[in-house]
XYZ file of N, CA and C in Angstrom:
726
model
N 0.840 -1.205 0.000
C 0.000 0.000 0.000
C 0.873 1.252 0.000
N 1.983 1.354 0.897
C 2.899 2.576 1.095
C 3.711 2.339 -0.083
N 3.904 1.330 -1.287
C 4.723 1.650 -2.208
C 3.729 1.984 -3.101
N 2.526 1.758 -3.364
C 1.471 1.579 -4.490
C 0.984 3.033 -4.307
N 0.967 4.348 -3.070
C 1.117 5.270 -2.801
C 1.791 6.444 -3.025
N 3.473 5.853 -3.107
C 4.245 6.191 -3.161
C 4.305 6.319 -5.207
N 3.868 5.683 -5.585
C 3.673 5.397 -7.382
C 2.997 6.308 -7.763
N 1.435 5.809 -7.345
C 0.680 6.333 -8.033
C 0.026 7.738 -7.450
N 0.395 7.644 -6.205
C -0.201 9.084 -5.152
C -1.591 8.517 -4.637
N -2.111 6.940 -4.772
C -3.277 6.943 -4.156
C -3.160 6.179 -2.624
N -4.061 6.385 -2.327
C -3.769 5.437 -1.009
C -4.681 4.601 -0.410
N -4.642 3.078 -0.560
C -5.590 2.286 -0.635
C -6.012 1.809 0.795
N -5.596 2.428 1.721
C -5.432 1.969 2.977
C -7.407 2.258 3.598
N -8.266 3.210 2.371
C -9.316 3.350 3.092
C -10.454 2.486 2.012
N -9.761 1.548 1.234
C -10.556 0.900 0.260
C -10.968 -0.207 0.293
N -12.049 -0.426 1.023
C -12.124 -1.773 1.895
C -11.765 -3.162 0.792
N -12.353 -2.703 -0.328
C -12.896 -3.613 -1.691
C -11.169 -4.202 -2.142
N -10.423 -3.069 -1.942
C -8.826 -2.984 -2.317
C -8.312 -4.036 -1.723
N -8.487 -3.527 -0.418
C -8.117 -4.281 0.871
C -7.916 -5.520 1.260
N -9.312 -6.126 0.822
C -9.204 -7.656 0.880
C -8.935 -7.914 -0.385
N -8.497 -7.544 -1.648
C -7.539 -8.385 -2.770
C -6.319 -8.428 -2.510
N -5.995 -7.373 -1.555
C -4.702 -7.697 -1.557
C -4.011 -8.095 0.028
N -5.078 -8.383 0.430
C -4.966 -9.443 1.628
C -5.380 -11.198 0.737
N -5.433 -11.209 -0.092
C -5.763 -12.477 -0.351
C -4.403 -12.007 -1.247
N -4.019 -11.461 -1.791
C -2.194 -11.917 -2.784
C -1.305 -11.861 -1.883
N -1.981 -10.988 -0.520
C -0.659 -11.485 0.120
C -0.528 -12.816 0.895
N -1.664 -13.058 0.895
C -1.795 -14.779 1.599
C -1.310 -15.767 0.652
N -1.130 -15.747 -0.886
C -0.628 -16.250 -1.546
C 1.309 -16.146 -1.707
N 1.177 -14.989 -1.803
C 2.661 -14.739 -1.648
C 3.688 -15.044 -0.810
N 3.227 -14.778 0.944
C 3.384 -15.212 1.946
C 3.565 -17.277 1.998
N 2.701 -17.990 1.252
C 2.884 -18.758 1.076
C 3.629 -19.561 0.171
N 4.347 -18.564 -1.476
C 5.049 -18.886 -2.259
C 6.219 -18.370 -1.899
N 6.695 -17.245 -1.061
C 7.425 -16.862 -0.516
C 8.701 -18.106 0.480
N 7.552 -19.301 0.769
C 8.629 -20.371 1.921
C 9.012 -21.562 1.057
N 8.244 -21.681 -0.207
C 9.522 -22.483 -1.166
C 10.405 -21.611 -1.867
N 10.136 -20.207 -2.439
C 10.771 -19.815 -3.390
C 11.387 -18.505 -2.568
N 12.345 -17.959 -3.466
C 13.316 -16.771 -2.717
C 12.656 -15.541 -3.731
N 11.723 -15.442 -4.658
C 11.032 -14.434 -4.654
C 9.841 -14.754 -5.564
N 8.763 -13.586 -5.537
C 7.656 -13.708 -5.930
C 6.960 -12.815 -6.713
N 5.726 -12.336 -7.607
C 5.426 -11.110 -8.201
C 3.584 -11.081 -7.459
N 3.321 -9.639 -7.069
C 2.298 -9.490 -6.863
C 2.087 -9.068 -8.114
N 0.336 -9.312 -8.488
C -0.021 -8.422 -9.399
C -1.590 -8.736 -9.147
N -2.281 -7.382 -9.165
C -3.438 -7.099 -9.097
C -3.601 -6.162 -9.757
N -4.745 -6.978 -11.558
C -5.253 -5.854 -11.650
C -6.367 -5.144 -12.012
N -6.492 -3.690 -12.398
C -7.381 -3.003 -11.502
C -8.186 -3.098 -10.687
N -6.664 -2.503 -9.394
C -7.073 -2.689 -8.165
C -7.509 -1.093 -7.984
N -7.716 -0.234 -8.559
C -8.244 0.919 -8.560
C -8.518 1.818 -9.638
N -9.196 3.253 -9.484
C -8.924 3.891 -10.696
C -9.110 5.668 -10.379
N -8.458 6.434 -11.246
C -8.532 7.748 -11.162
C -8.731 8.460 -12.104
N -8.774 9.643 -12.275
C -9.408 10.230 -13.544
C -8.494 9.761 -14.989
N -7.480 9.469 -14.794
C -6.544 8.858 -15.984
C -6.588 8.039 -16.220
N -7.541 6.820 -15.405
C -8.291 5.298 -16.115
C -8.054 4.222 -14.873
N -7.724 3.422 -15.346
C -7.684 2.179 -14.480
C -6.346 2.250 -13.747
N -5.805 1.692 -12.727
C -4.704 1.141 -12.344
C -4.587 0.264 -11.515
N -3.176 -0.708 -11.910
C -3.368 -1.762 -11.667
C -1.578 -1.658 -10.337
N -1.509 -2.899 -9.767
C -1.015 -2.780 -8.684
C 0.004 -4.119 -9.283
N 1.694 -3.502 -9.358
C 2.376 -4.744 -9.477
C 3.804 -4.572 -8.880
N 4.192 -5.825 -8.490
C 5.578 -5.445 -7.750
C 6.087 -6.746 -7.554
N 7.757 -7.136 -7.082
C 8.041 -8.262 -6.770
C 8.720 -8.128 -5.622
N 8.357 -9.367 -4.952
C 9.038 -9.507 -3.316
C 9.535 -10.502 -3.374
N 10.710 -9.943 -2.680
C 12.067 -10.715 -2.238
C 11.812 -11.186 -1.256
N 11.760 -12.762 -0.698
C 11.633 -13.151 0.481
C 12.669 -12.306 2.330
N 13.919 -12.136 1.532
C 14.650 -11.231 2.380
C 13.610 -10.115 2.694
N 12.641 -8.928 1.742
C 11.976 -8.328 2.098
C 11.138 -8.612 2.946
N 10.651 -10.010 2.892
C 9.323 -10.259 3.299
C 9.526 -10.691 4.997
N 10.699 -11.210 5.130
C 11.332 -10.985 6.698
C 11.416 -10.045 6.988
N 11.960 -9.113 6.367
C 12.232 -8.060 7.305
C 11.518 -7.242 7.577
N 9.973 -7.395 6.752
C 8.808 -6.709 7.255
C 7.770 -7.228 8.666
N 8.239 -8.670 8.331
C 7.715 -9.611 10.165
C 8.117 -9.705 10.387
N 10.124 -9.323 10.413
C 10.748 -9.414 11.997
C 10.451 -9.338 13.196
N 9.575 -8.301 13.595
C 9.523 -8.212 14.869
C 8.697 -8.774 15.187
N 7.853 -10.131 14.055
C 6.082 -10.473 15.059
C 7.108 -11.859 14.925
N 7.737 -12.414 14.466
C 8.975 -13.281 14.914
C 9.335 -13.387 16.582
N 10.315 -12.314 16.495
C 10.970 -11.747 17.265
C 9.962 -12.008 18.961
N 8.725 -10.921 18.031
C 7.813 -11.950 19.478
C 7.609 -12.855 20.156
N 7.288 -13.854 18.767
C 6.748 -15.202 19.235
C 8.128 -15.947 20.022
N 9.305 -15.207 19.387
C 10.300 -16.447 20.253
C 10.551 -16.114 21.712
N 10.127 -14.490 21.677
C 10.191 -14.066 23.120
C 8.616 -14.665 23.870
N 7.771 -15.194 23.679
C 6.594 -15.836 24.673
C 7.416 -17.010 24.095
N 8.177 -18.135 23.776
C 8.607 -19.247 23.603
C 9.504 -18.952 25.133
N 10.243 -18.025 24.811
C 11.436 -18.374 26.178
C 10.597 -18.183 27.617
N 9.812 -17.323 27.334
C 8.925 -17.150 28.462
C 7.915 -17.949 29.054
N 7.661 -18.900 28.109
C 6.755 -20.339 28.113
C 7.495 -20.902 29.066
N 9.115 -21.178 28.645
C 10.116 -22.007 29.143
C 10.510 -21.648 30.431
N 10.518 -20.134 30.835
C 11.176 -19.638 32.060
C 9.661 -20.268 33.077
N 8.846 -20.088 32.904
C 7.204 -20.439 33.801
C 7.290 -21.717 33.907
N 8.066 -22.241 33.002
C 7.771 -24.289 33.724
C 9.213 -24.598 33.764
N 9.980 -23.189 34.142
C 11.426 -23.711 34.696
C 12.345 -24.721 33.844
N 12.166 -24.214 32.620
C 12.952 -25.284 32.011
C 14.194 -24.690 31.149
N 15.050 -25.016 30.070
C 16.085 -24.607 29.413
C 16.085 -25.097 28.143
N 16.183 -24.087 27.204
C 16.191 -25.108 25.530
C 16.444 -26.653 25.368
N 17.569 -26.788 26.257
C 18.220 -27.811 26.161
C 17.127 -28.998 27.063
N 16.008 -28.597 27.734
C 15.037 -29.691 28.643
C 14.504 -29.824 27.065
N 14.629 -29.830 26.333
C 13.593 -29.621 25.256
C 13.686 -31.115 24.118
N 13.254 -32.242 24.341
C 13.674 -33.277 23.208
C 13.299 -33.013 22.113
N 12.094 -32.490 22.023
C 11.429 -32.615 20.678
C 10.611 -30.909 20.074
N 10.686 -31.010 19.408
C 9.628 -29.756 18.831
C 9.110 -29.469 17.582
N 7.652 -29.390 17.472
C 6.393 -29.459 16.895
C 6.153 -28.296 16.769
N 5.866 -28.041 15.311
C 5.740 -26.339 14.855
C 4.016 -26.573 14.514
N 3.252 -25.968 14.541
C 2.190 -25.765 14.589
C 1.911 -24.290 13.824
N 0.494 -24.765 12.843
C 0.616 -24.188 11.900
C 1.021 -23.889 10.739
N 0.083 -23.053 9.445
C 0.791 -23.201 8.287
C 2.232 -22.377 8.555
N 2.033 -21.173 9.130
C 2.712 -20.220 8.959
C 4.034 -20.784 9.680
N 4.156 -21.708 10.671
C 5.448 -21.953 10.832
C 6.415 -22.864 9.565
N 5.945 -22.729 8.224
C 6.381 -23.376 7.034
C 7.642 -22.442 6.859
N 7.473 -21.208 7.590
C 8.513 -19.714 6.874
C 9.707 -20.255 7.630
N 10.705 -20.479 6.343
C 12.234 -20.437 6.785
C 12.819 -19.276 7.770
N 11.886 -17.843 7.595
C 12.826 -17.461 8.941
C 12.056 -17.801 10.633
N 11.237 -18.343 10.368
C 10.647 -19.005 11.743
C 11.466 -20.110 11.991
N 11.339 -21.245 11.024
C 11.973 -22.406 11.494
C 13.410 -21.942 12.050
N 14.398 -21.007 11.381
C 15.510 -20.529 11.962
C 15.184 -20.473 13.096
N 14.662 -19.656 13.552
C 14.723 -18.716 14.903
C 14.588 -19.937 15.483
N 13.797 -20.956 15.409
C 13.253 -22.161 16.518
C 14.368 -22.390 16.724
N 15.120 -22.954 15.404
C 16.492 -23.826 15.900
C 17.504 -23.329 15.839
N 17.812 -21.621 16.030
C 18.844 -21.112 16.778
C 18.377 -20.928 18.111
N 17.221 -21.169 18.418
C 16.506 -21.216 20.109
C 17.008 -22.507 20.829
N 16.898 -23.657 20.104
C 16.805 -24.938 20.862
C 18.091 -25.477 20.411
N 18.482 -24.958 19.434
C 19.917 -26.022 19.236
C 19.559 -27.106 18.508
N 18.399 -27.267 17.839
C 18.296 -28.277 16.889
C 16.760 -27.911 15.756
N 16.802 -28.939 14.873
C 15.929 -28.861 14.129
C 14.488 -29.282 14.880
N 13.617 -28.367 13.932
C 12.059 -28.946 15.083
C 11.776 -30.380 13.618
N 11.297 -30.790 14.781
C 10.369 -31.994 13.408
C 9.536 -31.374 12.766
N 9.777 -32.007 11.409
C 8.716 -31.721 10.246
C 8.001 -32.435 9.787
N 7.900 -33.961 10.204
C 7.760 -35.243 9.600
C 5.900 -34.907 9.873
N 5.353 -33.608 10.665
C 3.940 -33.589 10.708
C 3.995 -33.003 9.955
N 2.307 -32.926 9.689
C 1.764 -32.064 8.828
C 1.162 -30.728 10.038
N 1.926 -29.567 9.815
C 1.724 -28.169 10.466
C 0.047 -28.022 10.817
N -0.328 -28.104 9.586
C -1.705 -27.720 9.815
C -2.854 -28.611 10.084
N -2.204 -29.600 10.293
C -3.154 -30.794 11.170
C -2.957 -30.904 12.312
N -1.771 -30.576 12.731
C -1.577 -31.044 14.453
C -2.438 -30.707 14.934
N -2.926 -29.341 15.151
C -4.159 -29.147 16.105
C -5.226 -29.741 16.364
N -5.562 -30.424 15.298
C -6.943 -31.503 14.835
C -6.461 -32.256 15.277
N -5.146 -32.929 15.334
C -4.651 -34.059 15.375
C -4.552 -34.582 17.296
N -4.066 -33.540 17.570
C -4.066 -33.283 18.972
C -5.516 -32.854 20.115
N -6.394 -32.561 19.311
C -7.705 -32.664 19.921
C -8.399 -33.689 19.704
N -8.025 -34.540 18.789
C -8.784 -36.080 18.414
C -7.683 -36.946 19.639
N -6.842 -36.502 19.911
C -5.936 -37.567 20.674
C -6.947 -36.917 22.619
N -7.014 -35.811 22.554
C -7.575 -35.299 23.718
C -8.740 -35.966 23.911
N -9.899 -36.085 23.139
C -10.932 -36.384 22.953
C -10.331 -37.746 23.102
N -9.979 -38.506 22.589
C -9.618 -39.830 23.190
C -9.887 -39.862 24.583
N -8.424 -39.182 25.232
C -8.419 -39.349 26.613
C -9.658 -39.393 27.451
N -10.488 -38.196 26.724
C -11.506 -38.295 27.910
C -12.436 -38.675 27.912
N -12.547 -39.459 26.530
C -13.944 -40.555 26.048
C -13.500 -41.643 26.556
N -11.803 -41.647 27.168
C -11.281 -43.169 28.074
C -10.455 -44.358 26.841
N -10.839 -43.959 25.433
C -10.151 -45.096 24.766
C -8.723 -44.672 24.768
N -8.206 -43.925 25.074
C -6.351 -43.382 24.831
C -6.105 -43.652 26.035
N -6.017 -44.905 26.429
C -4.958 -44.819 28.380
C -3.730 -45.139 28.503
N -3.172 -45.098 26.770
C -1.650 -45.072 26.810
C -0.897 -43.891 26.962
N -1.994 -43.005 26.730
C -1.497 -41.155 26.490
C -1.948 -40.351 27.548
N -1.509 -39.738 28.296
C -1.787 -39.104 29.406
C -1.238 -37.398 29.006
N -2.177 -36.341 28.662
C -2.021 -35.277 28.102
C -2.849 -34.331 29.270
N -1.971 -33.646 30.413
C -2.373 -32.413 31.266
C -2.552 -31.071 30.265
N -3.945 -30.528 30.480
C -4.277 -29.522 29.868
C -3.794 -28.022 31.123
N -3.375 -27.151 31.135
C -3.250 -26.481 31.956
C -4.135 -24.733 31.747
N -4.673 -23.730 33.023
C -5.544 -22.956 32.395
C -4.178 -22.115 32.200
N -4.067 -21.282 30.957
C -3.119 -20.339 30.040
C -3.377 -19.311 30.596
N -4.146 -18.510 31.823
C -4.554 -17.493 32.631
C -4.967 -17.574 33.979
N -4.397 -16.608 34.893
C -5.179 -17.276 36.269
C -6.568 -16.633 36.517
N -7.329 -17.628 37.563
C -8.773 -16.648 37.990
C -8.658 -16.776 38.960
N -9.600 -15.479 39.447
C -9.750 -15.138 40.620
C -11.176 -13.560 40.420
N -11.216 -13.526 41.608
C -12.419 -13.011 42.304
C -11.555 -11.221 42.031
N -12.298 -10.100 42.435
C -12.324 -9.158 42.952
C -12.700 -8.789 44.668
N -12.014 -8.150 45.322
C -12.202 -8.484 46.448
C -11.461 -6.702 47.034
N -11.422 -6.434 48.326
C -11.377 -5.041 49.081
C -10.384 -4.308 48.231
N -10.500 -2.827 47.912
C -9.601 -2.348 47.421
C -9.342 -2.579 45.847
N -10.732 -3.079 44.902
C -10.537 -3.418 43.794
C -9.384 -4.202 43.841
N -8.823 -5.265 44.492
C -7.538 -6.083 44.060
C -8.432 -7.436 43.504
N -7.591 -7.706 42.253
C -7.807 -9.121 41.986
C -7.245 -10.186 43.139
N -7.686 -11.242 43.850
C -7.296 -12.065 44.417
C -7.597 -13.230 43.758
N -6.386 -13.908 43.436
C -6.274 -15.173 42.414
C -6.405 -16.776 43.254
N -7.129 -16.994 42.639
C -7.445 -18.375 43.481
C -6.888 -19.846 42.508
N -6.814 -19.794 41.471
C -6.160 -20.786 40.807
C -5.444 -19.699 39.377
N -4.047 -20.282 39.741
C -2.807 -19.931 39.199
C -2.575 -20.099 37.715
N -2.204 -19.366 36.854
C -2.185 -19.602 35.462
C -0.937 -21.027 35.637
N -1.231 -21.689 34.395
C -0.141 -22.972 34.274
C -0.819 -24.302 34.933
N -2.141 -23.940 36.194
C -2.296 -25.086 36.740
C -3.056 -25.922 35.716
N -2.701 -27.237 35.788
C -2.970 -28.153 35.302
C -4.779 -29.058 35.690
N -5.810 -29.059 34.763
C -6.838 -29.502 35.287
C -7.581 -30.418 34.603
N -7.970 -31.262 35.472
C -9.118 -30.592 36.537
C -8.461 -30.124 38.029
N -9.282 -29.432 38.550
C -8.874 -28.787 39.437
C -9.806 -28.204 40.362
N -9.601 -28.039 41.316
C -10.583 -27.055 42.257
C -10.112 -26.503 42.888
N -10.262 -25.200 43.929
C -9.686 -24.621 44.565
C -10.965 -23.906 45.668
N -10.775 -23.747 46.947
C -11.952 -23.399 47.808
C -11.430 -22.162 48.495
N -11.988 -20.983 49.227
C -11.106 -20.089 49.565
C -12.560 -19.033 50.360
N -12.106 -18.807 51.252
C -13.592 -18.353 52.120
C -13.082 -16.665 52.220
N -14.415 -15.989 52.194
C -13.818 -14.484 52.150
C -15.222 -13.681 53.170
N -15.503 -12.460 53.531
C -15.870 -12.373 54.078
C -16.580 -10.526 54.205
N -17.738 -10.148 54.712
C -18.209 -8.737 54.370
C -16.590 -8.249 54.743
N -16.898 -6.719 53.922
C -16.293 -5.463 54.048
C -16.888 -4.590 55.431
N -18.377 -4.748 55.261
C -18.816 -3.278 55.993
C -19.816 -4.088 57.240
N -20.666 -3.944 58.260
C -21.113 -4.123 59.556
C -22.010 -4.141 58.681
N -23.082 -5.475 59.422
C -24.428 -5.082 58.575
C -24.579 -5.442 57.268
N -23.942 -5.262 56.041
C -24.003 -5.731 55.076
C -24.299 -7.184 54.481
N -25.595 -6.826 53.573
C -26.374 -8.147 53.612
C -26.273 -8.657 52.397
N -25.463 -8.029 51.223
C -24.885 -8.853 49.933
C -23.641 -8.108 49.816
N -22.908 -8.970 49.034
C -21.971 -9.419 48.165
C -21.687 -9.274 46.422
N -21.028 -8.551 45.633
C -20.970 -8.728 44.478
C -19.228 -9.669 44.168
N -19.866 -10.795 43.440
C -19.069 -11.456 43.077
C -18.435 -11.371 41.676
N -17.126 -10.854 41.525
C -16.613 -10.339 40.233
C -15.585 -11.426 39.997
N -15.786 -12.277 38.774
C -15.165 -13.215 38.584
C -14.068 -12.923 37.467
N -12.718 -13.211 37.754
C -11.353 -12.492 36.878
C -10.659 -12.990 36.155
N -9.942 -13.280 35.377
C -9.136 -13.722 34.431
C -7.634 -13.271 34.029
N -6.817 -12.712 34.337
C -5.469 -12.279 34.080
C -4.575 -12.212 35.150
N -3.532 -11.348 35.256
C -2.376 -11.739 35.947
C -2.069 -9.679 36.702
N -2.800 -9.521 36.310
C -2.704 -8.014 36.948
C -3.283 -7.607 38.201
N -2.354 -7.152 39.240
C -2.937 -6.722 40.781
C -4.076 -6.193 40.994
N -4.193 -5.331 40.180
C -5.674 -4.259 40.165
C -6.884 -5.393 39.141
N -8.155 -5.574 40.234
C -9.023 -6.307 39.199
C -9.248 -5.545 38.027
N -9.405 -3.966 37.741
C -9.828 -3.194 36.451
C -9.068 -3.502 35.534
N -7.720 -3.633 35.506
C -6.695 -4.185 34.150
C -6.974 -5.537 34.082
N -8.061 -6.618 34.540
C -8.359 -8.134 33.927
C -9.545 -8.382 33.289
N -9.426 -9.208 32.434
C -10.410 -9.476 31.935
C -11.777 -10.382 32.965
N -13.233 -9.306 32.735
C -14.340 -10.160 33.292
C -14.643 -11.122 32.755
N -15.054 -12.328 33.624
C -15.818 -13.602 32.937
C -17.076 -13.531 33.668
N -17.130 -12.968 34.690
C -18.779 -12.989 34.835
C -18.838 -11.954 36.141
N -20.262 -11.807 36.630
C -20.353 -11.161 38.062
C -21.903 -11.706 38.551
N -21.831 -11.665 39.477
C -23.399 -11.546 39.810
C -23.521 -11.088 41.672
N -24.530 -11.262 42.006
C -24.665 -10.454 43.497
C -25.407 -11.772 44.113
N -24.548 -11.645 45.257
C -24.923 -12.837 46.279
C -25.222 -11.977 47.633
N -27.172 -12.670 47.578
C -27.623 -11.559 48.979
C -28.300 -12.616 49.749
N -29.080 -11.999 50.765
C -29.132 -13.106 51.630
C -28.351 -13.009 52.803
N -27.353 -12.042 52.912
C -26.074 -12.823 54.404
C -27.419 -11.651 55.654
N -27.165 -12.714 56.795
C -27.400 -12.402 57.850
C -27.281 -10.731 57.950
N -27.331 -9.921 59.115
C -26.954 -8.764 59.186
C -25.864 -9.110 60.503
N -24.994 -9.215 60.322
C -23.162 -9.574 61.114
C -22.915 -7.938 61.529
N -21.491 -8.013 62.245
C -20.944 -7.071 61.794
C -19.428 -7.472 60.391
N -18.677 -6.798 60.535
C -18.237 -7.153 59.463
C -17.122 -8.371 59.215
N -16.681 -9.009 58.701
C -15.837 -9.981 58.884
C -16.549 -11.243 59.686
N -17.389 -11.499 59.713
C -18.318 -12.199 60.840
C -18.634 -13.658 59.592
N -19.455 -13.024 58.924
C -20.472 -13.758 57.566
C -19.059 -14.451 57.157
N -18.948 -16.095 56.947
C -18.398 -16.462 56.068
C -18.800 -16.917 54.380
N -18.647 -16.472 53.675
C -18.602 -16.976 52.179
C -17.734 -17.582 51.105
N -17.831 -18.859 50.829
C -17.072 -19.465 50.524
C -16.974 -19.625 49.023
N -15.922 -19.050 48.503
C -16.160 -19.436 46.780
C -15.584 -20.241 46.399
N -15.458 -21.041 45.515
C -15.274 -22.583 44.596
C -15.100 -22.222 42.953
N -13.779 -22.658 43.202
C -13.239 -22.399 41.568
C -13.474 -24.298 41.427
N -14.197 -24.292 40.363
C -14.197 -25.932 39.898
C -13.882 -26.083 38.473
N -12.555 -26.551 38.045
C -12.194 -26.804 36.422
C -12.319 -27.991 36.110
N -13.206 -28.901 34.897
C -13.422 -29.923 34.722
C -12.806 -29.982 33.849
N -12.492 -31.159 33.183
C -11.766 -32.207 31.721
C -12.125 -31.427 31.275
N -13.246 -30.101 30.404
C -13.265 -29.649 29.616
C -13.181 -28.150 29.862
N -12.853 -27.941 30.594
C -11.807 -26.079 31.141
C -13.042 -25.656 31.378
């Protein structure tokens, strides 16, 4: 768009119709891009101005085409090491590795993996089946016919409640492995007070306002105590199916 701009002086960035053609050449390209070392867009008329039609053409160099997703790279290997630092482990704990997805087909991904781990990831899958492949093996487990395979699902976020002082208080830990339960008794704020709003949380941030809500509702009914008196007990329960 910023070179097709740069050409013709238009700028397709508000052309919705534009937009998705050339989100679909670049999904092509992107994909001819990881056998071949370069490629030609061409779309045409992908627009027009008082001097007639124009059409949109150019060729990309796979070197280009890295160095325009370097940094969403760059990301993913930084939540990889960070995966690794949370279950305490070191490239080197690492036997095996399974790329998932089409998009891990791109030679500068597979690099990065195996200047990460010190070796090649297996390829012998098919990228874009594992996921299927790995939820038919799950679904095994818990329909009971797979009891050779034992696969811990863990929740990827912690929850927890809202509680005095807008603080999130986390009652089951991101990483834990489930099923699971967790029980945890809490208790009024104020003398007298005869409900409760229960704000149910999702993330890893001190303040409940920076987490994501999964639900709330108001629990009434308590006696009239003074404060700290009323016990209420909440129940995090995670089953085989999160």
């Amino acid at each position: 768009i910023t070179e097709f701009k740069k050409d013709q002086g238009i700028d397709l960035s508000k052309d919705q119709l534009a937009l998705q053609r050339i989100k679909e050449i670049a999904e092509k390209a992107k994909i001819e891009l990881s056998t071949t070392l370069e490629t030609e867009i061409n779309i045409p008329f992908i627009t027009s101005d008082s001097s007639g039609p124009k059409h949109l053409y150019m060729k990309l160099t796979r070197a280009q085409f890295e160095n325009l997703v370097k940094e969403y790279i760059e990301k993913s290997t930084e939540l990889v090491k960070e995966t690794l630092r949370e279950a305490k482990l070191e490239p080197k704990d690492i036997e095996e590795i399974i790329l998932v997805g089409g998009q891990t087909r791109m030679p500068a991904i597979q690099k990065a993996i195996k200047d990460l781990f010190n070796k090649e990831p297996n390829k012998s899958i098919n990228s874009d089946e594992v996921v299927a492949m790995g939820a038919a093996i799950q679904g095994g487990i818990i329909g009971g016919e797979a009891k050779e395979v034992l696969l811990l699902d863990a929740t990827p976020l912690s929850l927890g409640i809202e509680t005095l002082g807008r603080v999130n208080t986390i009652l089951i830990p991101k990483n834990t492995t489930y099923p699971t339960d967790k029980t945890q008794v809490f208790s009024t704020a104020a003398d007298s007070q005869t409900s409760v709003e229960v704000h149910v949380l999702q993330g890893e941030r001190p303040m409940a306002e920076d987490n994501k809500t999964l639900g709330r509702f108001i629990l009434d009914g308590i006696p009239l105590s003074p404060r700290g008196v009323p016990q209420i007990e909440v129940i995090f329960d995670i089953d085989t199916n999160g």
